[in-house]
Amino acid sequence: MRIPIRDVTPACERAEIAGWIHEERDLGGLTFLLVRDRTGILQVTIPKKKVSPEVLAAIKKTSRESVISCEGIVKAIEKAPGGRELVPETFNVISHADTPLPLDVSEKVPAELDTRLDIRYLDLRKPRVNAIFLIRNVALRAISEYLWDHHFIQVQTPKIVAAATEGGTELFPLAYFDKEAFLNQSPQLYKQMLMSAGFDRVFEIGPIFRAEEHNTVRHLNEAISIDIEMSFADELDAMKLLEKIVSYAHLKIADICSNELTVLGLNNFDIPNTPFPRITYQEAIDIATAKGEILSFGDDLSTAAEKIVGDEMGTMYFITEWPSSIRPFYTMPFTNNPEICRAFDMMHPRMELSSGAQRCHIYDLLMSQIKAKGLDPDTFEFYLNPFRYGMPPHAGWGLGAERLIMTMLNLQNIRECVLFPRDRHRVSP
Ligand code: AMO
């Protein structure tokens, strides 16, 4: 029976493996094949005089990246990867790879990210690229587990919707029979409606769609958002949960993914300490202004300002007490000073990872905030009605999965941690 390459050790007498030919070296009397599967690389050594003619004939037909299987004797050998090799008694070419390859999977010939994304099926075979997605998998699983353990219910809300949540300009319109519809920018309105439905605590890990004009290294047009909403909670409760979850995801990766971290060269993988430091919006703009990025109250934090403040903080941190004017209509203002609201951003020194807030659960106040932002309450009727029939106070956040992985693994471009990214120029593959 086939076993994962990781499990082939000098202690195995025999093994059957299957995988892709990573590299071939023919030294005359001796052929070396490096065979790769998801779990590692194994040297298959073929002493031409000692193996059967069938095995030799099969090996002649191989090419790099062909899929093969083989079975034979495992021997300890110091110079081979993992200190072992397999000498095959049977050898089958299961699927032949054409030559030349459009991309070098062994990474000896570097390729531009754009080319790599065009030929993603080959790019994803690279151990380094593969490691990113194994880590992403562990991070999202850890986050789900943490939320289930803390009594959150996983939900799936619609992605075809009739109303904008995060501002009208970034919407993708959709041909939806005779109605106006959009791809959802955020599960925001639905997760809040579920608070009225009595779900108490919900989470969703799903796609959000943003018609972002700018093609940057940290924006996607389709991203995965980790969203939560909790009842009888304020913004401070939501922040505590967020920092714990982010720290826990790091902890799990350090615990489970040491091989992948090594492949990525991340031997000093830091687990962020909690609580994360907190500064107010006013403090953030003061820091930026003191360093020459002049901002006044009510301005959004520019990328330059984010960088200045991030350098100063040097760790993950929160920015709180935002001007109500630059946060969405659903945010709860402070009672004693409605100019500022109970919103927060969670920041990595490189960029924003998450936004959240205590929400406005008071119907009349919410209605007036919608009108004050110049929005049409009729569009939001489906969302507003639940506030009339018993809505608990609630808070929540949305955490960008790709930004979390990108900053965690120190990737330079967000596309590196998306299987098939969608950006302004790319809808395929
Ligand atoms: P916001 O719009 O700040 O908040 O989005 C939350 C987080 O989602 C990620 N994100 C993106 N990642 C990559 N490309 C994009 N174009 C993109 N847009 C957003 C970011 C961001 O911090 N409803 C609120 C959340 C809430 O209050 O619960 C919201 O959507 O990491």
Coordinates of C-alpha atoms and ligand atoms in Angstrom, one line a residue, residues 165-166 170 185-189 191 208-212 214 216 218-229 327-328 330-331 344-346 351-357 359 395-404 414, ligand 1:
T165 CA -22.7 47.5 3.4
E166 CA -19.3 49.0 3.2
E170 CA -16.8 49.1 -4.4
Q185 CA -19.0 43.1 0.1
S186 CA -19.4 41.7 3.7
P187 CA -21.7 39.5 5.6
Q188 CA -22.2 42.5 7.9
L189 CA -26.0 43.1 7.6
K191 CA -24.6 38.6 10.8
I208 CA -16.2 39.0 0.1
F209 CA -16.2 40.9 -3.1
R210 CA -14.8 44.4 -3.5
A211 CA -14.5 46.2 -6.8
E212 CA -11.3 47.8 -5.6
H214 CA -6.4 50.0 -7.1
T216 CA -2.0 46.7 -5.0
R218 CA -2.6 43.9 -0.4
H219 CA -5.9 44.2 -2.2
L220 CA -7.9 41.5 -3.8
N221 CA -11.2 41.7 -5.6
E222 CA -12.3 38.4 -4.0
A223 CA -11.0 37.8 -0.5
I224 CA -11.9 35.5 2.4
S225 CA -13.2 37.2 5.4
I226 CA -13.4 35.7 8.9
D227 CA -16.4 37.4 10.4
I228 CA -17.9 37.2 13.8
E229 CA -20.8 38.8 15.6
R327 CA -17.0 54.7 9.9
P328 CA -20.0 52.8 8.5
Y330 CA -23.9 50.6 11.6
T331 CA -21.3 51.7 14.2
F344 CA -11.6 49.7 16.1
D345 CA -9.0 48.5 13.6
M346 CA -6.6 45.7 14.4
M351 CA -1.2 46.9 7.4
E352 CA -4.8 46.7 8.7
L353 CA -5.9 43.1 9.3
S354 CA -9.3 43.6 10.8
S355 CA -12.1 46.2 11.4
G356 CA -14.8 45.9 14.0
A357 CA -17.1 47.7 16.3
R359 CA -23.0 48.1 16.5
A395 CA -20.4 43.7 18.5
G396 CA -18.2 42.0 15.9
W397 CA -15.4 42.1 13.4
G398 CA -14.2 41.0 10.1
L399 CA -10.6 39.7 9.8
G400 CA -9.0 39.3 6.3
A401 CA -7.8 35.7 6.0
E402 CA -5.2 36.6 3.3
R403 CA -3.8 39.6 5.1
L404 CA -3.5 37.5 8.2
I414 CA -1.2 39.0 -1.0
Ligands
AMO1 P1 -13.5 46.0 6.3 O1 -14.1 46.6 5.0 O2 -12.5 46.8 7.0 O3 -14.7 45.7 7.3 O4 -13.0 44.5 6.0 C1 -12.5 43.7 7.0 C2 -11.1 43.1 6.6 O5 -11.2 42.4 5.4 C3 -10.0 42.5 4.7 N1 -10.3 43.1 3.4 C4 -9.6 42.8 2.3 N2 -8.5 42.0 2.1 C5 -8.0 41.9 0.8 N3 -8.5 42.6 -0.2 C6 -9.5 43.5 0.0 N4 -10.0 44.2 -1.1 C7 -10.1 43.6 1.2 N5 -11.1 44.3 1.8 C8 -11.2 44.0 3.1 C9 -9.1 43.4 5.5 C10 -10.0 44.1 6.4 O6 -9.4 44.6 7.6 N6 -18.1 44.7 7.9 C11 -16.8 45.1 8.3 C12 -16.2 44.2 9.4 C13 -17.0 44.3 10.7 O7 -17.1 45.4 11.2 O8 -17.4 43.3 11.2 C14 -15.9 45.1 7.1 O9 -16.2 44.5 6.1 O10 -8.2 42.6 6.3

